[in-house]
PDB file of C-alpha atoms in Angstrom:
ATOM      1  CA  MET K   1     -38.772  -7.864 -41.342  1.00 38.00           C
ATOM      2  CA  SER K   2     -41.613  -6.255 -43.235  1.00 45.00           C
ATOM      3  CA  ALA K   3     -42.261  -2.518 -43.205  1.00 58.00           C
ATOM      4  CA  PHE K   4     -45.869  -2.916 -42.030  1.00 79.00           C
ATOM      5  CA  LEU K   5     -47.541  -4.427 -39.001  1.00 85.00           C
ATOM      6  CA  GLY K   6     -48.533  -8.019 -39.455  1.00 89.00           C
ATOM      7  CA  PRO K   7     -49.918 -10.793 -37.242  1.00 91.00           C
ATOM      8  CA  ILE K   8     -46.442 -11.808 -36.041  1.00 91.00           C
ATOM      9  CA  HIS K   9     -45.859  -8.338 -34.579  1.00 92.00           C
ATOM     10  CA  PHE K  10     -49.132  -8.431 -32.638  1.00 94.00           C
ATOM     11  CA  TRP K  11     -48.313 -12.000 -31.533  1.00 94.00           C
ATOM     12  CA  LEU K  12     -44.973 -10.902 -30.099  1.00 95.00           C
ATOM     13  CA  TYR K  13     -46.412  -7.761 -28.500  1.00 96.00           C
ATOM     14  CA  ASN K  14     -49.104  -9.894 -26.816  1.00 96.00           C
ATOM     15  CA  LYS K  15     -46.373 -12.077 -25.321  1.00 97.00           C
ATOM     16  CA  ILE K  16     -44.650  -8.964 -23.983  1.00 97.00           C
ATOM     17  CA  GLY K  17     -48.014  -7.953 -22.509  1.00 97.00           C
ATOM     18  CA  LYS K  18     -48.304 -11.257 -20.639  1.00 98.00           C
ATOM     19  CA  GLN K  19     -44.896 -10.711 -19.057  1.00 97.00           C
ATOM     20  CA  GLU K  20     -45.975  -7.192 -18.090  1.00 98.00           C
ATOM     21  CA  GLU K  21     -49.066  -8.668 -16.387  1.00 98.00           C
ATOM     22  CA  LEU K  22     -46.937 -11.075 -14.357  1.00 98.00           C
ATOM     23  CA  THR K  23     -44.554  -8.282 -13.411  1.00 98.00           C
ATOM     24  CA  LYS K  24     -47.508  -6.173 -12.212  1.00 98.00           C
ATOM     25  CA  ALA K  25     -48.934  -9.033 -10.149  1.00 98.00           C
ATOM     26  CA  ILE K  26     -45.637  -9.645  -8.374  1.00 98.00           C
ATOM     27  CA  ALA K  27     -44.880  -5.918  -7.980  1.00 98.00           C
ATOM     28  CA  ALA K  28     -48.316  -5.214  -6.474  1.00 98.00           C
ATOM     29  CA  TYR K  29     -47.839  -8.027  -3.965  1.00 98.00           C
ATOM     30  CA  ALA K  30     -44.298  -6.871  -3.164  1.00 98.00           C
ATOM     31  CA  GLU K  31     -45.482  -3.309  -2.557  1.00 98.00           C
ATOM     32  CA  GLU K  32     -48.309  -4.559  -0.335  1.00 97.00           C
ATOM     33  CA  LYS K  33     -45.752  -6.538   1.687  1.00 97.00           C
ATOM     34  CA  ALA K  34     -43.429  -3.474   1.827  1.00 97.00           C
ATOM     35  CA  TRP K  35     -40.669  -5.324  -0.014  1.00 97.00           C
ATOM     36  CA  ILE K  36     -40.543  -2.427  -2.481  1.00 98.00           C
ATOM     37  CA  GLU K  37     -41.681   1.156  -2.112  1.00 96.00           C
ATOM     38  CA  ASN K  38     -43.161   1.852  -5.514  1.00 95.00           C
ATOM     39  CA  GLN K  39     -44.278  -0.816  -7.961  1.00 97.00           C
ATOM     40  CA  LYS K  40     -44.351   1.729 -10.819  1.00 96.00           C
ATOM     41  CA  LYS K  41     -40.553   1.514 -10.964  1.00 97.00           C
ATOM     42  CA  TYR K  42     -41.004  -2.014 -12.330  1.00 98.00           C
ATOM     43  CA  THR K  43     -44.279  -1.870 -14.240  1.00 98.00           C
ATOM     44  CA  LYS K  44     -45.515  -0.409 -17.486  1.00 96.00           C
ATOM     45  CA  ASP K  45     -48.873  -0.171 -19.220  1.00 95.00           C
ATOM     46  CA  LEU K  46     -48.780  -1.217 -22.853  1.00 95.00           C
ATOM     47  CA  PRO K  47     -50.844   0.915 -25.221  1.00 94.00           C
ATOM     48  CA  ALA K  48     -52.173  -0.484 -28.485  1.00 94.00           C
ATOM     49  CA  LEU K  49     -49.269  -1.565 -30.673  1.00 95.00           C
ATOM     50  CA  GLU K  50     -50.358   0.418 -33.702  1.00 91.00           C
ATOM     51  CA  ASP K  51     -50.382   3.596 -31.567  1.00 92.00           C
ATOM     52  CA  VAL K  52     -46.780   3.359 -30.374  1.00 93.00           C
ATOM     53  CA  ILE K  53     -44.622   1.252 -32.713  1.00 91.00           C
ATOM     54  CA  ASP K  54     -41.954   2.833 -34.874  1.00 89.00           C
ATOM     55  CA  GLU K  55     -43.089   1.532 -38.266  1.00 88.00           C
ATOM     56  CA  SER K  56     -39.799   2.538 -39.836  1.00 91.00           C
ATOM     57  CA  ASN K  57     -37.997   0.154 -37.442  1.00 90.00           C
ATOM     58  CA  ILE K  58     -40.517  -2.521 -36.419  1.00 92.00           C
ATOM     59  CA  HIS K  59     -37.960  -5.215 -35.592  1.00 89.00           C
ATOM     60  CA  GLY K  60     -35.708  -2.868 -33.613  1.00 92.00           C
ATOM     61  CA  TRP K  61     -38.630  -1.322 -31.743  1.00 94.00           C
ATOM     62  CA  LEU K  62     -40.001  -4.732 -30.708  1.00 94.00           C
ATOM     63  CA  GLN K  63     -36.535  -5.866 -29.641  1.00 92.00           C
ATOM     64  CA  GLY K  64     -36.326  -2.730 -27.497  1.00 95.00           C
ATOM     65  CA  GLN K  65     -39.656  -3.613 -25.846  1.00 96.00           C
ATOM     66  CA  ILE K  66     -38.391  -7.114 -25.070  1.00 95.00           C
ATOM     67  CA  HIS K  67     -35.238  -5.644 -23.539  1.00 95.00           C
ATOM     68  CA  ASP K  68     -37.295  -3.197 -21.462  1.00 97.00           C
ATOM     69  CA  THR K  69     -39.769  -5.765 -20.106  1.00 97.00           C
ATOM     70  CA  GLU K  70     -37.052  -8.329 -19.381  1.00 96.00           C
ATOM     71  CA  THR K  71     -34.863  -5.745 -17.610  1.00 96.00           C
ATOM     72  CA  ARG K  72     -37.648  -4.456 -15.357  1.00 97.00           C
ATOM     73  CA  TYR K  73     -38.867  -7.991 -14.537  1.00 97.00           C
ATOM     74  CA  ALA K  74     -35.349  -9.150 -13.663  1.00 97.00           C
ATOM     75  CA  GLY K  75     -34.812  -6.030 -11.554  1.00 96.00           C
ATOM     76  CA  LEU K  76     -38.010  -6.676  -9.612  1.00 97.00           C
ATOM     77  CA  ILE K  77     -37.379 -10.344  -9.004  1.00 97.00           C
ATOM     78  CA  SER K  78     -33.736  -9.754  -8.071  1.00 95.00           C
ATOM     79  CA  THR K  79     -34.954  -7.227  -5.511  1.00 96.00           C
ATOM     80  CA  VAL K  80     -37.751  -9.244  -3.894  1.00 97.00           C
ATOM     81  CA  LEU K  81     -36.904 -12.931  -4.315  1.00 95.00           C
ATOM     82  CA  THR K  82     -35.211 -14.482  -1.308  1.00 94.00           C
ATOM     83  CA  ASP K  83     -35.228 -18.040  -0.027  1.00 95.00           C
ATOM     84  CA  ALA K  84     -37.769 -17.017   2.613  1.00 97.00           C
ATOM     85  CA  ARG K  85     -40.084 -15.455   0.000  1.00 97.00           C
ATOM     86  CA  SER K  86     -39.629 -18.022  -2.744  1.00 96.00           C
ATOM     87  CA  GLU K  87     -42.762 -20.013  -1.950  1.00 97.00           C
ATOM     88  CA  GLU K  88     -44.939 -16.871  -1.819  1.00 97.00           C
ATOM     89  CA  ILE K  89     -43.629 -15.480  -5.091  1.00 98.00           C
ATOM     90  CA  CYS K  90     -43.888 -18.863  -6.827  1.00 98.00           C
ATOM     91  CA  GLY K  91     -47.482 -18.945  -5.581  1.00 98.00           C
ATOM     92  CA  ILE K  92     -48.184 -15.637  -7.315  1.00 98.00           C
ATOM     93  CA  ALA K  93     -46.643 -17.006 -10.515  1.00 98.00           C
ATOM     94  CA  PHE K  94     -48.689 -20.218 -10.227  1.00 98.00           C
ATOM     95  CA  ASP K  95     -51.896 -18.230  -9.661  1.00 98.00           C
ATOM     96  CA  PHE K  96     -51.040 -16.074 -12.668  1.00 98.00           C
ATOM     97  CA  GLY K  97     -50.684 -19.244 -14.733  1.00 98.00           C
ATOM     98  CA  GLN K  98     -54.056 -20.478 -13.483  1.00 98.00           C
ATOM     99  CA  LYS K  99     -55.588 -17.243 -14.752  1.00 98.00           C
ATOM    100  CA  TYR K 100     -54.613 -18.540 -18.208  1.00 98.00           C
ATOM    101  CA  SER K 101     -55.326 -22.201 -17.475  1.00 97.00           C
ATOM    102  CA  LEU K 102     -55.644 -24.553 -20.387  1.00 98.00           C
ATOM    103  CA  LYS K 103     -58.740 -26.643 -21.001  1.00 96.00           C
ATOM    104  CA  ALA K 104     -59.055 -30.157 -19.668  1.00 95.00           C
ATOM    105  CA  GLY K 105     -58.187 -32.520 -22.477  1.00 94.00           C
ATOM    106  CA  THR K 106     -55.477 -30.288 -23.931  1.00 97.00           C
ATOM    107  CA  THR K 107     -52.840 -32.448 -25.601  1.00 97.00           C
ATOM    108  CA  PRO K 108     -49.137 -32.064 -24.844  1.00 98.00           C
ATOM    109  CA  LYS K 109     -48.619 -30.661 -28.358  1.00 98.00           C
ATOM    110  CA  GLU K 110     -51.392 -28.094 -27.873  1.00 98.00           C
ATOM    111  CA  ALA K 111     -49.988 -27.093 -24.463  1.00 98.00           C
ATOM    112  CA  TYR K 112     -46.527 -26.565 -25.948  1.00 98.00           C
ATOM    113  CA  SER K 113     -47.998 -24.425 -28.727  1.00 96.00           C
ATOM    114  CA  ILE K 114     -49.861 -22.317 -26.161  1.00 97.00           C
ATOM    115  CA  PHE K 115     -46.642 -21.870 -24.162  1.00 97.00           C
ATOM    116  CA  GLU K 116     -44.877 -20.731 -27.328  1.00 96.00           C
ATOM    117  CA  ASP K 117     -47.642 -18.169 -27.866  1.00 95.00           C
ATOM    118  CA  PHE K 118     -47.476 -17.032 -24.234  1.00 97.00           C
ATOM    119  CA  PHE K 119     -43.868 -16.631 -23.089  1.00 97.00           C
ATOM    120  CA  VAL K 120     -41.317 -14.118 -24.344  1.00 95.00           C
ATOM    121  CA  ASN K 121     -38.588 -16.138 -26.051  1.00 90.00           C
ATOM    122  CA  GLY K 122     -36.836 -13.375 -27.931  1.00 77.00           C
ATOM    123  CA  MET K 123     -37.692 -12.700 -31.541  1.00 74.00           C
ATOM    124  CA  PRO K 124     -39.244 -15.513 -33.631  1.00 76.00           C
ATOM    125  CA  CYS K 125     -36.065 -15.727 -35.708  1.00 79.00           C
ATOM    126  CA  ASP K 126     -34.110 -16.609 -32.544  1.00 81.00           C
ATOM    127  CA  ARG K 127     -35.659 -20.120 -32.555  1.00 87.00           C
ATOM    128  CA  VAL K 128     -35.033 -20.521 -28.858  1.00 92.00           C
ATOM    129  CA  ASN K 129     -37.002 -23.749 -28.316  1.00 94.00           C
ATOM    130  CA  ALA K 130     -36.724 -26.962 -30.298  1.00 93.00           C
ATOM    131  CA  VAL K 131     -39.011 -29.993 -29.951  1.00 96.00           C
ATOM    132  CA  VAL K 132     -36.901 -33.117 -29.423  1.00 97.00           C
ATOM    133  CA  SER K 133     -39.614 -35.769 -29.080  1.00 98.00           C
ATOM    134  CA  GLU K 134     -43.349 -35.932 -29.413  1.00 97.00           C
ATOM    135  CA  SER K 135     -46.065 -38.533 -28.884  1.00 97.00           C
ATOM    136  CA  GLU K 136     -49.711 -38.548 -27.847  1.00 95.00           C
ATOM    137  CA  GLU K 137     -48.597 -38.896 -24.230  1.00 97.00           C
ATOM    138  CA  GLU K 138     -45.808 -36.327 -24.035  1.00 98.00           C
ATOM    139  CA  LEU K 139     -43.831 -33.634 -25.776  1.00 98.00           C
ATOM    140  CA  SER K 140     -40.240 -32.740 -24.892  1.00 98.00           C
ATOM    141  CA  TRP K 141     -38.298 -29.686 -25.941  1.00 97.00           C
ATOM    142  CA  MET K 142     -34.964 -28.126 -25.264  1.00 96.00           C
ATOM    143  CA  MET K 143     -33.953 -24.532 -25.068  1.00 94.00           C
ATOM    144  CA  THR K 144     -31.211 -23.947 -27.628  1.00 93.00           C
ATOM    145  CA  GLN K 145     -29.950 -20.769 -25.957  1.00 91.00           C
ATOM    146  CA  ASP K 146     -30.620 -18.891 -22.736  1.00 90.00           C
ATOM    147  CA  ILE K 147     -31.739 -15.515 -24.028  1.00 90.00           C
ATOM    148  CA  HIS K 148     -32.943 -14.460 -20.564  1.00 91.00           C
ATOM    149  CA  ALA K 149     -29.607 -14.832 -18.736  1.00 90.00           C
ATOM    150  CA  GLN K 150     -28.300 -11.487 -19.987  1.00 91.00           C
ATOM    151  CA  TYR K 151     -30.869  -9.696 -17.822  1.00 94.00           C
ATOM    152  CA  TRP K 152     -30.302 -11.660 -14.611  1.00 91.00           C
ATOM    153  CA  LYS K 153     -26.700 -11.027 -13.497  1.00 84.00           C
ATOM    154  CA  ASP K 154     -25.830 -14.733 -13.237  1.00 74.00           C
ATOM    155  CA  ASP K 155     -29.153 -15.615 -11.600  1.00 79.00           C
ATOM    156  CA  SER K 156     -31.350 -16.708 -14.487  1.00 84.00           C
ATOM    157  CA  ALA K 157     -32.397 -19.696 -12.350  1.00 90.00           C
ATOM    158  CA  SER K 158     -34.849 -17.306 -10.656  1.00 93.00           C
ATOM    159  CA  TYR K 159     -36.431 -16.578 -14.034  1.00 95.00           C
ATOM    160  CA  TYR K 160     -36.976 -20.279 -14.700  1.00 95.00           C
ATOM    161  CA  LEU K 161     -38.220 -20.980 -11.180  1.00 96.00           C
ATOM    162  CA  LEU K 162     -41.063 -18.509 -11.740  1.00 97.00           C
ATOM    163  CA  ARG K 163     -41.652 -19.458 -15.375  1.00 97.00           C
ATOM    164  CA  ASN K 164     -42.029 -23.098 -14.361  1.00 97.00           C
ATOM    165  CA  ALA K 165     -44.571 -22.047 -11.701  1.00 98.00           C
ATOM    166  CA  VAL K 166     -46.566 -20.170 -14.360  1.00 98.00           C
ATOM    167  CA  MET K 167     -46.491 -23.198 -16.678  1.00 98.00           C
ATOM    168  CA  ARG K 168     -47.625 -25.496 -13.869  1.00 98.00           C
ATOM    169  CA  GLY K 169     -50.464 -23.105 -13.091  1.00 98.00           C
ATOM    170  CA  MET K 170     -51.514 -23.112 -16.738  1.00 98.00           C
ATOM    171  CA  LEU K 171     -51.501 -26.933 -16.754  1.00 98.00           C
ATOM    172  CA  GLU K 172     -53.428 -27.314 -13.477  1.00 97.00           C
ATOM    173  CA  GLY K 173     -56.609 -29.287 -14.117  1.00 95.00           C
ATOM    174  CA  THR K 174     -55.621 -30.414 -17.613  1.00 96.00           C
ATOM    175  CA  GLY K 175     -54.360 -33.876 -16.706  1.00 96.00           C
ATOM    176  CA  LEU K 176     -50.922 -32.772 -17.889  1.00 98.00           C
ATOM    177  CA  GLY K 177     -47.787 -32.216 -15.859  1.00 97.00           C
ATOM    178  CA  LEU K 178     -44.467 -30.476 -16.437  1.00 98.00           C
ATOM    179  CA  LYS K 179     -41.110 -32.167 -15.919  1.00 97.00           C
ATOM    180  CA  THR K 180     -37.919 -30.138 -15.897  1.00 94.00           C
ATOM    181  CA  GLY K 181     -34.553 -31.751 -15.449  1.00 83.00           C
ATOM    182  CA  ASP K 182     -32.784 -28.424 -15.663  1.00 88.00           C
ATOM    183  CA  ASN K 183     -33.495 -25.016 -17.150  1.00 88.00           C
ATOM    184  CA  LYS K 184     -32.942 -26.263 -20.702  1.00 92.00           C
ATOM    185  CA  HIS K 185     -34.985 -29.467 -20.973  1.00 96.00           C
ATOM    186  CA  TYR K 186     -38.739 -29.732 -20.487  1.00 97.00           C
ATOM    187  CA  THR K 187     -41.440 -32.328 -20.925  1.00 98.00           C
ATOM    188  CA  ILE K 188     -45.197 -31.913 -20.884  1.00 98.00           C
ATOM    189  CA  GLU K 189     -46.687 -35.308 -20.081  1.00 98.00           C
ATOM    190  CA  ARG K 190     -49.996 -36.900 -19.256  1.00 96.00           C
ATOM    191  CA  LYS K 191     -50.258 -37.634 -15.531  1.00 91.00           C
TER     192      LYS K 191
END
């Protein structure tokens, strides 16, 4: 990794910021519902990257930020998500996705690229997602490793439940849909 800040570092930090926004949305709702006492236990404001990063250890510092955001998000969701609350919390995730909705006419390839720019998938060198098929009508990918499971104490399914709701929210109104056979295989397809 280079010894100076480049576009890839801002790209990754922006993805961390999106996860922080989702965490805040769910934490605020959970506090309002009295499911948690203090949302600040789970949330964090991100200052400008250039003001806080350790430029002598850019890669390590960013990895630490990923670990921090993933740990707090998993802690929140593990605390508030129950079968009875699942629909409500998925609704928050869907609404969050709609906040970042894609334009009508977005192609499956463009939607996948936007997802890759949006969700925390470890460091770029981790190559977590791999496209397995692509056409004008659909794009399928598989997750090569579950980098989120380490934060979820054997419950990473909750992570994917909410992530899928965010993706569906982002696709709402585009004419595209999301198919998931499991937490490793995904398809964006024209409806």
